[in-house]
mmCIF file of C-alpha atoms in Angstrom:
data_model
loop_
_atom_site.group_PDB
_atom_site.id
_atom_site.type_symbol
_atom_site.label_atom_id
_atom_site.label_comp_id
_atom_site.label_asym_id
_atom_site.label_seq_id
_atom_site.Cartn_x
_atom_site.Cartn_y
_atom_site.Cartn_z
ATOM 1 C CA MET A 1 -7.671 -22.924 -116.128
ATOM 2 C CA ASN A 2 -9.716 -20.980 -118.719
ATOM 3 C CA LYS A 3 -12.160 -24.321 -118.327
ATOM 4 C CA ASN A 4 -12.415 -23.659 -114.756
ATOM 5 C CA LYS A 5 -13.371 -20.383 -115.011
ATOM 6 C CA VAL A 6 -16.433 -21.218 -117.396
ATOM 7 C CA LEU A 7 -17.071 -24.291 -115.279
ATOM 8 C CA ALA A 8 -17.514 -21.982 -112.372
ATOM 9 C CA PHE A 9 -19.643 -19.326 -114.522
ATOM 10 C CA VAL A 10 -22.046 -21.760 -115.106
ATOM 11 C CA GLN A 11 -22.311 -23.182 -111.746
ATOM 12 C CA LYS A 12 -22.794 -19.918 -110.779
ATOM 13 C CA TYR A 13 -25.524 -18.528 -113.464
ATOM 14 C CA THR A 14 -26.586 -21.786 -114.167
ATOM 15 C CA MET A 15 -30.510 -20.285 -113.210
ATOM 16 C CA VAL A 16 -30.063 -17.637 -114.983
ATOM 17 C CA LEU A 17 -28.801 -19.491 -118.589
ATOM 18 C CA ILE A 18 -31.821 -21.464 -117.978
ATOM 19 C CA LEU A 19 -34.083 -18.731 -117.478
ATOM 20 C CA VAL A 20 -32.708 -17.458 -121.060
ATOM 21 C CA LEU A 21 -33.356 -20.249 -123.047
ATOM 22 C CA VAL A 22 -36.306 -21.435 -121.622
ATOM 23 C CA VAL A 23 -37.542 -17.282 -122.599
ATOM 24 C CA GLY A 24 -36.122 -18.419 -125.975
ATOM 25 C CA PHE A 25 -37.584 -21.213 -126.342
ATOM 26 C CA PHE A 26 -40.828 -19.968 -125.658
ATOM 27 C CA THR A 27 -40.345 -16.713 -128.002
ATOM 28 C CA TRP A 28 -39.473 -19.283 -131.023
ATOM 29 C CA ARG A 29 -42.250 -21.598 -129.675
ATOM 30 C CA THR A 30 -44.923 -18.722 -129.509
ATOM 31 C CA GLY A 31 -43.910 -16.617 -132.741
ATOM 32 C CA GLY A 32 -42.738 -13.942 -130.389
ATOM 33 C CA LYS A 33 -46.367 -13.769 -128.267
ATOM 34 C CA ILE A 34 -44.235 -13.820 -125.182
ATOM 35 C CA LEU A 35 -42.628 -10.553 -125.206
ATOM 36 C CA LEU A 36 -46.032 -8.591 -126.154
ATOM 37 C CA PRO A 37 -45.913 -6.024 -123.533
ATOM 38 C CA GLN A 38 -49.563 -7.246 -122.489
ATOM 39 C CA ASN A 39 -47.501 -10.670 -121.125
ATOM 40 C CA ILE A 40 -44.736 -9.835 -120.035
ATOM 41 C CA THR A 41 -47.387 -7.595 -117.847
ATOM 42 C CA ASN A 42 -48.986 -10.316 -116.715
ATOM 43 C CA LEU A 43 -46.352 -11.862 -115.791
ATOM 44 C CA PHE A 44 -45.361 -9.888 -113.044
ATOM 45 C CA ALA A 45 -48.839 -9.278 -112.395
ATOM 46 C CA GLN A 46 -50.075 -12.441 -112.185
ATOM 47 C CA ASN A 47 -47.405 -14.249 -110.512
ATOM 48 C CA ALA A 48 -46.998 -11.553 -107.740
ATOM 49 C CA TYR A 49 -48.192 -13.826 -105.148
ATOM 50 C CA VAL A 50 -45.578 -16.207 -105.906
ATOM 51 C CA PHE A 51 -42.627 -13.487 -105.502
ATOM 52 C CA VAL A 52 -43.971 -12.437 -101.787
ATOM 53 C CA LEU A 53 -44.694 -16.510 -100.967
ATOM 54 C CA ALA A 54 -41.095 -17.435 -102.315
ATOM 55 C CA THR A 55 -39.582 -14.291 -100.236
ATOM 56 C CA GLY A 56 -41.337 -15.756 -96.964
ATOM 57 C CA MET A 57 -40.318 -19.170 -97.996
ATOM 58 C CA LEU A 58 -36.531 -18.472 -98.357
ATOM 59 C CA LEU A 59 -36.048 -17.744 -94.821
ATOM 60 C CA CYS A 60 -37.916 -21.087 -94.071
ATOM 61 C CA ILE A 61 -35.670 -23.070 -96.035
ATOM 62 C CA LEU A 62 -32.206 -20.986 -94.878
ATOM 63 C CA THR A 63 -32.962 -22.506 -91.471
ATOM 64 C CA GLY A 64 -32.577 -25.976 -92.593
ATOM 65 C CA GLY A 65 -34.213 -27.106 -95.816
ATOM 66 C CA ASN A 66 -37.757 -26.919 -94.096
ATOM 67 C CA ILE A 67 -40.434 -25.292 -95.703
ATOM 68 C CA ASP A 68 -44.383 -24.250 -94.649
ATOM 69 C CA LEU A 69 -47.126 -26.274 -96.572
ATOM 70 C CA SER A 70 -49.966 -24.420 -95.174
ATOM 71 C CA VAL A 71 -49.308 -20.812 -96.727
ATOM 72 C CA GLY A 72 -52.260 -21.831 -99.953
ATOM 73 C CA SER A 73 -54.181 -22.547 -97.207
ATOM 74 C CA VAL A 74 -53.610 -19.059 -95.181
ATOM 75 C CA VAL A 75 -53.325 -16.933 -98.229
ATOM 76 C CA CYS A 76 -57.570 -18.254 -98.740
ATOM 77 C CA PHE A 77 -58.538 -18.180 -95.409
ATOM 78 C CA VAL A 78 -56.973 -14.727 -94.600
ATOM 79 C CA GLY A 79 -58.618 -14.017 -97.905
ATOM 80 C CA ALA A 80 -62.102 -15.138 -96.973
ATOM 81 C CA ILE A 81 -62.041 -12.783 -93.709
ATOM 82 C CA GLY A 82 -61.048 -9.876 -95.505
ATOM 83 C CA ALA A 83 -63.897 -10.059 -98.291
ATOM 84 C CA VAL A 84 -66.601 -11.267 -95.052
ATOM 85 C CA VAL A 85 -65.343 -7.863 -93.183
ATOM 86 C CA MET A 86 -65.660 -6.038 -96.346
ATOM 87 C CA ASP A 87 -69.126 -6.920 -97.825
ATOM 88 C CA LYS A 88 -70.035 -6.027 -93.671
ATOM 89 C CA GLY A 89 -68.964 -3.037 -94.637
ATOM 90 C CA LEU A 90 -65.594 -2.598 -92.212
ATOM 91 C CA ASN A 91 -63.180 0.396 -92.907
ATOM 92 C CA MET A 92 -60.774 -1.096 -95.815
ATOM 93 C CA TRP A 93 -57.890 0.609 -94.100
ATOM 94 C CA LEU A 94 -59.033 -1.658 -90.817
ATOM 95 C CA ALA A 95 -59.667 -4.871 -92.995
ATOM 96 C CA ILE A 96 -56.329 -4.836 -94.280
ATOM 97 C CA LEU A 97 -55.193 -4.626 -90.589
ATOM 98 C CA ILE A 98 -57.312 -7.508 -89.150
ATOM 99 C CA MET A 99 -55.912 -9.283 -91.909
ATOM 100 C CA LEU A 100 -52.425 -9.020 -91.413
ATOM 101 C CA ALA A 101 -53.005 -9.869 -87.697
ATOM 102 C CA ILE A 102 -54.617 -12.499 -88.754
ATOM 103 C CA GLY A 103 -51.591 -13.775 -90.888
ATOM 104 C CA LEU A 104 -49.435 -12.903 -88.263
ATOM 105 C CA LEU A 105 -50.743 -14.228 -85.405
ATOM 106 C CA ILE A 106 -51.508 -17.942 -87.317
ATOM 107 C CA GLY A 107 -47.527 -17.359 -88.597
ATOM 108 C CA ALA A 108 -46.699 -17.210 -84.414
ATOM 109 C CA TRP A 109 -49.023 -19.757 -83.834
ATOM 110 C CA GLN A 110 -47.646 -22.882 -85.727
ATOM 111 C CA ALA A 111 -44.422 -20.832 -84.786
ATOM 112 C CA PHE A 112 -44.565 -21.631 -81.610
ATOM 113 C CA TRP A 113 -45.072 -25.388 -82.141
ATOM 114 C CA ILE A 114 -42.074 -25.614 -84.747
ATOM 115 C CA ALA A 115 -39.551 -23.919 -82.616
ATOM 116 C CA LEU A 116 -40.892 -24.123 -78.868
ATOM 117 C CA VAL A 117 -42.132 -27.480 -78.712
ATOM 118 C CA HIS A 118 -40.078 -28.929 -81.707
ATOM 119 C CA VAL A 119 -42.917 -30.582 -83.626
ATOM 120 C CA PRO A 120 -41.444 -30.951 -87.010
ATOM 121 C CA PRO A 121 -42.330 -28.022 -89.564
ATOM 122 C CA PHE A 122 -43.368 -30.664 -92.630
ATOM 123 C CA ILE A 123 -45.814 -32.342 -89.805
ATOM 124 C CA THR A 124 -46.709 -28.800 -88.379
ATOM 125 C CA THR A 125 -47.763 -26.819 -91.604
ATOM 126 C CA LEU A 126 -49.290 -29.728 -92.683
ATOM 127 C CA ALA A 127 -51.860 -29.548 -90.299
ATOM 128 C CA GLY A 128 -52.276 -25.613 -91.163
ATOM 129 C CA MET A 129 -53.127 -26.860 -94.345
ATOM 130 C CA LEU A 130 -55.760 -28.490 -93.377
ATOM 131 C CA VAL A 131 -57.167 -26.820 -90.756
ATOM 132 C CA PHE A 132 -56.924 -23.294 -92.671
ATOM 133 C CA ARG A 133 -58.270 -24.717 -95.588
ATOM 134 C CA GLY A 134 -61.312 -26.239 -93.039
ATOM 135 C CA LEU A 135 -61.985 -22.974 -92.347
ATOM 136 C CA SER A 136 -61.821 -20.987 -95.410
ATOM 137 C CA ASN A 137 -64.908 -23.246 -96.414
ATOM 138 C CA VAL A 138 -66.537 -22.129 -92.458
ATOM 139 C CA VAL A 139 -66.046 -18.679 -93.486
ATOM 140 C CA LEU A 140 -67.132 -18.590 -96.639
ATOM 141 C CA GLN A 141 -69.671 -21.389 -95.958
ATOM 142 C CA GLY A 142 -68.581 -23.056 -99.395
ATOM 143 C CA LYS A 143 -70.046 -19.650 -101.722
ATOM 144 C CA THR A 144 -67.630 -17.054 -104.145
ATOM 145 C CA LEU A 145 -67.922 -13.889 -101.997
ATOM 146 C CA GLY A 146 -66.762 -10.818 -104.346
ATOM 147 C CA VAL A 147 -65.017 -8.157 -103.229
ATOM 148 C CA ALA A 148 -66.775 -5.147 -103.849
ATOM 149 C CA ASN A 149 -64.418 -2.233 -102.677
ATOM 150 C CA GLU A 150 -62.660 -0.533 -106.189
ATOM 151 C CA THR A 151 -59.924 1.070 -103.669
ATOM 152 C CA PHE A 152 -58.981 -2.156 -102.082
ATOM 153 C CA VAL A 153 -58.950 -3.727 -105.652
ATOM 154 C CA ARG A 154 -56.965 -1.017 -107.373
ATOM 155 C CA LEU A 155 -54.453 -0.830 -104.365
ATOM 156 C CA PHE A 156 -53.269 -4.608 -104.342
ATOM 157 C CA GLY A 157 -53.391 -5.041 -108.360
ATOM 158 C CA GLY A 158 -56.946 -6.103 -109.508
ATOM 159 C CA GLY A 159 -59.499 -4.471 -112.174
ATOM 160 C CA ALA A 160 -58.609 -2.634 -115.141
ATOM 161 C CA ASN A 161 -57.679 0.572 -113.073
ATOM 162 C CA CYS A 162 -54.605 -1.021 -111.448
ATOM 163 C CA TYR A 163 -52.044 0.472 -112.443
ATOM 164 C CA ILE A 164 -50.387 3.351 -111.375
ATOM 165 C CA PRO A 165 -51.217 6.268 -113.421
ATOM 166 C CA ASP A 166 -48.570 8.297 -115.461
ATOM 167 C CA ILE A 167 -48.584 11.933 -114.120
ATOM 168 C CA PHE A 168 -46.496 12.633 -116.936
ATOM 169 C CA GLY A 169 -49.412 11.960 -119.539
ATOM 170 C CA GLY A 170 -47.254 10.002 -121.979
ATOM 171 C CA GLN A 171 -48.766 8.981 -125.834
ATOM 172 C CA GLY A 172 -48.384 5.424 -126.892
ATOM 173 C CA MET A 173 -45.668 5.503 -123.971
ATOM 174 C CA ASN A 174 -46.055 5.557 -119.959
ATOM 175 C CA ILE A 175 -43.263 8.019 -119.363
ATOM 176 C CA LEU A 176 -43.848 7.501 -115.119
ATOM 177 C CA CYS A 177 -42.764 3.521 -116.222
ATOM 178 C CA LEU A 178 -39.447 4.777 -118.169
ATOM 179 C CA LEU A 179 -38.653 6.682 -115.395
ATOM 180 C CA VAL A 180 -38.916 4.419 -112.830
ATOM 181 C CA GLY A 181 -36.993 2.288 -114.677
ATOM 182 C CA ALA A 182 -34.001 5.086 -115.033
ATOM 183 C CA ILE A 183 -34.291 5.225 -111.377
ATOM 184 C CA ALA A 184 -34.031 1.572 -110.752
ATOM 185 C CA ILE A 185 -30.999 0.851 -112.694
ATOM 186 C CA VAL A 186 -29.221 4.111 -111.559
ATOM 187 C CA ILE A 187 -29.833 2.910 -107.611
ATOM 188 C CA TYR A 188 -28.527 -1.006 -108.760
ATOM 189 C CA LEU A 189 -25.643 0.400 -110.323
ATOM 190 C CA VAL A 190 -24.808 2.808 -107.641
ATOM 191 C CA SER A 191 -24.898 0.076 -104.758
ATOM 192 C CA THR A 192 -23.394 -2.555 -106.796
ATOM 193 C CA PHE A 193 -19.891 -0.435 -107.175
ATOM 194 C CA THR A 194 -20.091 1.412 -104.148
ATOM 195 C CA GLY A 195 -20.586 -2.038 -102.167
ATOM 196 C CA ARG A 196 -17.834 -3.145 -103.602
ATOM 197 C CA ALA A 197 -15.277 -0.355 -103.419
ATOM 198 C CA ASN A 198 -16.449 -0.904 -99.478
ATOM 199 C CA ARG A 199 -15.368 -4.436 -99.432
ATOM 200 C CA LEU A 200 -12.061 -3.794 -101.284
ATOM 201 C CA LYS A 201 -11.616 -1.003 -97.931
ATOM 202 C CA LYS A 202 -12.244 -4.169 -95.925
ATOM 203 C CA GLY A 203 -9.498 -5.915 -97.230
ATOM 204 C CA TYR A 204 -12.427 -8.363 -98.857
ATOM 205 C CA GLU A 205 -12.183 -10.441 -101.737
ATOM 206 C CA VAL A 206 -14.474 -9.096 -104.668
ATOM 207 C CA GLU A 207 -14.961 -10.373 -108.251
ATOM 208 C CA LYS A 208 -12.328 -8.635 -110.894
ATOM 209 C CA LEU A 209 -13.718 -5.381 -112.368
ATOM 210 C CA GLY A 210 -14.609 -6.452 -115.653
ATOM 211 C CA ALA A 211 -16.656 -9.181 -114.490
ATOM 212 C CA THR A 212 -18.598 -6.774 -112.155
ATOM 213 C CA ILE A 213 -19.156 -4.510 -115.305
ATOM 214 C CA VAL A 214 -20.359 -6.602 -117.701
ATOM 215 C CA LYS A 215 -22.599 -8.492 -115.288
ATOM 216 C CA SER A 216 -24.193 -4.569 -114.427
ATOM 217 C CA VAL A 217 -24.565 -4.095 -117.581
ATOM 218 C CA ILE A 218 -26.814 -7.111 -118.345
ATOM 219 C CA ILE A 219 -28.892 -6.486 -115.828
ATOM 220 C CA ALA A 220 -29.150 -2.544 -116.020
ATOM 221 C CA LEU A 221 -30.124 -4.176 -119.739
ATOM 222 C CA VAL A 222 -32.383 -6.478 -118.053
ATOM 223 C CA ILE A 223 -34.637 -3.842 -116.368
ATOM 224 C CA ALA A 224 -34.528 -1.519 -118.886
ATOM 225 C CA PHE A 225 -36.235 -3.691 -121.224
ATOM 226 C CA PHE A 226 -39.005 -4.824 -118.434
ATOM 227 C CA ALA A 227 -39.260 -0.747 -118.221
ATOM 228 C CA VAL A 228 -39.879 -0.460 -121.901
ATOM 229 C CA LYS A 229 -42.796 -3.341 -122.358
ATOM 230 C CA LEU A 230 -44.696 -2.436 -119.549
ATOM 231 C CA ALA A 231 -44.725 1.324 -120.445
ATOM 232 C CA GLN A 232 -46.179 0.055 -123.768
ATOM 233 C CA TYR A 233 -48.566 -1.581 -122.306
ATOM 234 C CA LYS A 234 -50.245 0.324 -119.698
ATOM 235 C CA GLY A 235 -47.563 1.279 -117.187
ATOM 236 C CA LEU A 236 -46.751 -0.308 -113.738
ATOM 237 C CA PRO A 237 -49.203 -2.295 -111.870
ATOM 238 C CA THR A 238 -49.978 -1.633 -108.455
ATOM 239 C CA ALA A 239 -48.635 -4.948 -107.622
ATOM 240 C CA MET A 240 -45.513 -5.033 -108.934
ATOM 241 C CA ILE A 241 -44.402 -1.983 -106.921
ATOM 242 C CA TRP A 242 -45.855 -3.701 -103.570
ATOM 243 C CA VAL A 243 -43.489 -6.867 -104.748
ATOM 244 C CA ALA A 244 -40.771 -4.908 -105.097
ATOM 245 C CA LEU A 245 -41.006 -3.112 -102.153
ATOM 246 C CA ILE A 246 -40.931 -6.621 -100.581
ATOM 247 C CA ILE A 247 -38.311 -7.809 -102.158
ATOM 248 C CA GLY A 248 -36.060 -4.605 -100.950
ATOM 249 C CA ILE A 249 -36.904 -5.055 -97.807
ATOM 250 C CA TYR A 250 -35.849 -9.204 -97.328
ATOM 251 C CA SER A 251 -32.837 -8.730 -99.461
ATOM 252 C CA TYR A 252 -31.509 -5.819 -97.340
ATOM 253 C CA ILE A 253 -32.624 -8.014 -94.339
ATOM 254 C CA THR A 254 -30.824 -11.341 -95.332
ATOM 255 C CA SER A 255 -27.837 -9.639 -96.529
ATOM 256 C CA LYS A 256 -26.923 -6.741 -94.397
ATOM 257 C CA THR A 257 -28.386 -7.742 -90.804
ATOM 258 C CA THR A 258 -27.598 -9.681 -88.379
ATOM 259 C CA THR A 259 -30.582 -11.542 -88.175
ATOM 260 C CA GLY A 260 -30.282 -12.302 -91.475
ATOM 261 C CA ARG A 261 -26.925 -13.815 -90.671
ATOM 262 C CA HIS A 262 -28.592 -16.007 -88.407
ATOM 263 C CA PHE A 263 -31.027 -17.938 -90.804
ATOM 264 C CA TYR A 264 -28.031 -19.117 -92.868
ATOM 265 C CA ALA A 265 -26.012 -20.203 -89.701
ATOM 266 C CA VAL A 266 -29.226 -21.771 -88.350
ATOM 267 C CA GLY A 267 -28.757 -23.597 -91.825
ATOM 268 C CA GLY A 268 -25.227 -23.909 -91.968
ATOM 269 C CA ASN A 269 -25.531 -25.858 -88.668
ATOM 270 C CA GLU A 270 -27.884 -25.690 -85.788
ATOM 271 C CA LEU A 271 -25.507 -27.101 -83.304
ATOM 272 C CA ALA A 272 -22.652 -25.134 -83.472
ATOM 273 C CA THR A 273 -24.975 -22.057 -84.178
ATOM 274 C CA LYS A 274 -26.305 -22.981 -80.650
ATOM 275 C CA LEU A 275 -23.521 -22.528 -78.927
ATOM 276 C CA SER A 276 -22.210 -19.714 -80.153
ATOM 277 C CA GLY A 277 -24.492 -17.514 -78.371
ATOM 278 C CA ILE A 278 -27.353 -17.215 -80.933
ATOM 279 C CA ASN A 279 -31.217 -18.247 -79.920
ATOM 280 C CA THR A 280 -31.817 -20.958 -82.792
ATOM 281 C CA GLU A 281 -34.819 -20.941 -81.385
ATOM 282 C CA LYS A 282 -36.046 -17.123 -81.827
ATOM 283 C CA VAL A 283 -34.502 -18.158 -85.350
ATOM 284 C CA TYR A 284 -37.328 -20.684 -86.129
ATOM 285 C CA PHE A 285 -39.548 -18.651 -84.715
ATOM 286 C CA ILE A 286 -39.207 -15.516 -86.817
ATOM 287 C CA ALA A 287 -39.286 -17.025 -89.805
ATOM 288 C CA TYR A 288 -42.533 -18.792 -89.514
ATOM 289 C CA ALA A 289 -44.316 -15.820 -88.112
ATOM 290 C CA ASN A 290 -43.418 -13.794 -90.624
ATOM 291 C CA MET A 291 -43.891 -16.450 -93.231
ATOM 292 C CA GLY A 292 -47.885 -16.234 -91.605
ATOM 293 C CA LEU A 293 -47.488 -12.351 -92.345
ATOM 294 C CA LEU A 294 -46.615 -12.324 -96.136
ATOM 295 C CA ALA A 295 -49.292 -15.058 -96.608
ATOM 296 C CA ALA A 296 -52.020 -12.641 -95.636
ATOM 297 C CA PHE A 297 -50.360 -10.233 -97.790
ATOM 298 C CA ALA A 298 -50.448 -13.155 -100.814
ATOM 299 C CA GLY A 299 -54.213 -13.167 -99.588
ATOM 300 C CA MET A 300 -55.438 -9.848 -99.854
ATOM 301 C CA LEU A 301 -53.016 -9.874 -103.495
ATOM 302 C CA THR A 302 -55.176 -13.220 -104.656
ATOM 303 C CA ILE A 303 -58.377 -11.077 -103.431
ATOM 304 C CA ALA A 304 -57.824 -8.103 -105.206
ATOM 305 C CA ARG A 305 -56.769 -9.592 -108.757
ATOM 306 C CA LEU A 306 -59.610 -11.957 -108.918
ATOM 307 C CA THR A 307 -62.169 -9.604 -107.026
ATOM 308 C CA SER A 308 -63.574 -12.226 -105.290
ATOM 309 C CA ALA A 309 -62.417 -15.032 -102.230
ATOM 310 C CA GLN A 310 -63.607 -18.566 -103.115
ATOM 311 C CA PRO A 311 -62.463 -22.153 -100.567
ATOM 312 C CA THR A 312 -60.476 -23.192 -103.748
ATOM 313 C CA TYR A 313 -58.281 -19.832 -103.447
ATOM 314 C CA GLY A 314 -54.520 -21.168 -102.805
ATOM 315 C CA GLN A 315 -54.419 -24.235 -103.679
ATOM 316 C CA ASN A 316 -50.864 -25.176 -104.700
ATOM 317 C CA TYR A 317 -49.523 -21.634 -104.020
ATOM 318 C CA GLU A 318 -47.114 -23.658 -101.538
ATOM 319 C CA MET A 319 -45.536 -25.327 -104.261
ATOM 320 C CA ASP A 320 -44.885 -22.180 -106.301
ATOM 321 C CA ALA A 321 -43.578 -20.723 -103.490
ATOM 322 C CA ILE A 322 -41.233 -24.479 -102.509
ATOM 323 C CA GLY A 323 -40.680 -24.217 -106.239
ATOM 324 C CA SER A 324 -39.571 -20.900 -106.834
ATOM 325 C CA CYS A 325 -36.984 -21.310 -104.176
ATOM 326 C CA PHE A 326 -35.316 -24.669 -105.239
ATOM 327 C CA ILE A 327 -34.865 -23.839 -108.713
ATOM 328 C CA GLY A 328 -33.494 -20.314 -107.536
ATOM 329 C CA GLY A 329 -30.910 -22.449 -106.061
ATOM 330 C CA ALA A 330 -31.498 -22.244 -102.327
ATOM 331 C CA SER A 331 -30.559 -25.735 -101.006
ATOM 332 C CA ALA A 332 -32.867 -28.482 -99.817
ATOM 333 C CA TYR A 333 -29.694 -28.723 -96.780
ATOM 334 C CA GLY A 334 -30.423 -25.112 -96.114
ATOM 335 C CA GLY A 335 -27.967 -22.587 -95.292
ATOM 336 C CA VAL A 336 -27.650 -21.872 -99.191
ATOM 337 C CA GLY A 337 -30.068 -19.296 -100.847
ATOM 338 C CA THR A 338 -30.263 -15.690 -102.054
ATOM 339 C CA VAL A 339 -33.745 -13.409 -102.712
ATOM 340 C CA PRO A 340 -32.126 -12.572 -106.417
ATOM 341 C CA GLY A 341 -31.935 -15.994 -106.936
ATOM 342 C CA VAL A 342 -35.419 -16.632 -105.594
ATOM 343 C CA ILE A 343 -36.553 -14.051 -107.925
ATOM 344 C CA ILE A 344 -34.804 -15.728 -110.855
ATOM 345 C CA GLY A 345 -36.903 -18.939 -109.668
ATOM 346 C CA ALA A 346 -40.210 -17.406 -109.605
ATOM 347 C CA LEU A 347 -39.369 -15.453 -112.680
ATOM 348 C CA LEU A 348 -39.082 -19.102 -114.673
ATOM 349 C CA MET A 349 -42.040 -20.354 -112.723
ATOM 350 C CA GLY A 350 -43.929 -17.301 -114.493
ATOM 351 C CA VAL A 351 -42.867 -17.807 -118.004
ATOM 352 C CA ILE A 352 -43.333 -21.366 -118.184
ATOM 353 C CA ASN A 353 -46.701 -21.016 -116.565
ATOM 354 C CA ILE A 354 -47.131 -17.744 -119.321
ATOM 355 C CA GLY A 355 -45.603 -19.681 -122.228
ATOM 356 C CA MET A 356 -47.419 -22.889 -121.761
ATOM 357 C CA SER A 357 -50.645 -21.313 -121.888
ATOM 358 C CA ILE A 358 -50.146 -19.205 -124.945
ATOM 359 C CA ILE A 359 -49.568 -22.490 -126.928
ATOM 360 C CA GLY A 360 -52.037 -23.992 -124.979
ATOM 361 C CA LEU A 361 -50.771 -27.103 -123.088
ATOM 362 C CA ASP A 362 -53.072 -28.883 -121.216
ATOM 363 C CA ALA A 363 -53.254 -27.835 -117.314
ATOM 364 C CA ASN A 364 -52.322 -31.666 -116.454
ATOM 365 C CA TYR A 365 -49.103 -31.316 -118.427
ATOM 366 C CA GLN A 366 -48.674 -28.033 -117.719
ATOM 367 C CA LYS A 367 -48.200 -29.531 -114.025
ATOM 368 C CA VAL A 368 -45.962 -32.445 -115.331
ATOM 369 C CA VAL A 369 -43.720 -29.882 -116.326
ATOM 370 C CA LYS A 370 -43.340 -28.060 -113.464
ATOM 371 C CA GLY A 371 -42.438 -30.857 -111.329
ATOM 372 C CA LEU A 372 -39.925 -32.646 -113.514
ATOM 373 C CA VAL A 373 -38.488 -28.539 -113.436
ATOM 374 C CA LEU A 374 -38.429 -28.507 -109.679
ATOM 375 C CA LEU A 375 -37.622 -31.914 -109.476
ATOM 376 C CA ALA A 376 -33.996 -30.861 -111.975
ATOM 377 C CA ALA A 377 -32.870 -27.989 -109.650
ATOM 378 C CA VAL A 378 -32.949 -30.425 -106.318
ATOM 379 C CA ILE A 379 -30.589 -32.850 -107.658
ATOM 380 C CA PHE A 380 -28.753 -30.354 -109.302
ATOM 381 C CA ASP A 381 -28.174 -29.190 -105.774
ATOM 382 C CA VAL A 382 -27.719 -32.523 -103.938
ATOM 383 C CA VAL A 383 -25.237 -33.374 -106.858
ATOM 384 C CA SER A 384 -23.454 -29.822 -106.536
ATOM 385 C CA LYS A 385 -23.163 -30.562 -103.192
ATOM 386 C CA LYS A 386 -21.722 -34.034 -103.280
ATOM 387 C CA LYS A 387 -19.096 -32.743 -105.672
ATOM 388 C CA GLN A 388 -18.109 -30.668 -102.757
ATOM 389 C CA ARG A 389 -17.871 -33.058 -100.286
#
């Protein structure tokens, strides 16, 4: 019985355990450099686009293992449009609205062909990847265009001042960052135990109290660790605030709303879902229209961080997003996956990226490693499903 419990625990938290092992490996390999406050900050700031895109990609994958190959090109195209209109003197807020609107329109355009005409998502988004990469070159005329609007750059996580100012004036330690970390811990603990109590009232099965306490303490310690590390550098990056907001919103949508449950239902059994009266075309449409919107947001984060727009931006972004989803536990068959799991996957990808950069591994070998990690995650999912059947 104890052996079964251990196996169940390992299977449930496989990617968390792998993340711990990978962090431990790079801590040893880099002599602890990967845990320096600046590198912890870079882990979030440089990979903000991955968290955003992976959150949207999860909804596409939930519908049946479908993916969106166009997101990298959409990121580039929307960023190019934003840089051009701001370069011409357009108001920053209006430029932001234009970028979000273009992303949503692109998502709706692709969603139309996928949901209503039933063109396979792979083909539709592959076409989008080529179209919007080409249009990015047309808009920028093959050149790099700088983003000079300092307010926009700071707001979306670029430049040297892209951190939330410490209103408490801490010396050597950002007090505001520590306070935010403490609030995050309190919110997490309250929501966890309140949710557990509510499930017990309704007669649902819940994990044992001891297991919940142990898990909660570990997560609280992880949040505290990150809060202290960020506080020792410059505090909270503005990009991290946006990422936290998006994660919170989509965690709620996927776990607490009827719409969120529809994504899982379609991925679990599309025919049965349709026969039960759920509009499956609408589910597909929402998934891909939403992906376009989040790709536009990632485009803003990208041009702000790099303070420019370039026709080559966004390359392989779709691979990072897809990889984060599958590594984080999303099923290649659809119907399985969570936003917290995706975040674990994105963190693992980020740790691998930063760790390999610190030790000076050749960029080509970095791609090899990430490819093998992705393959291993999908193999694990496929083998697990076969055993369950």
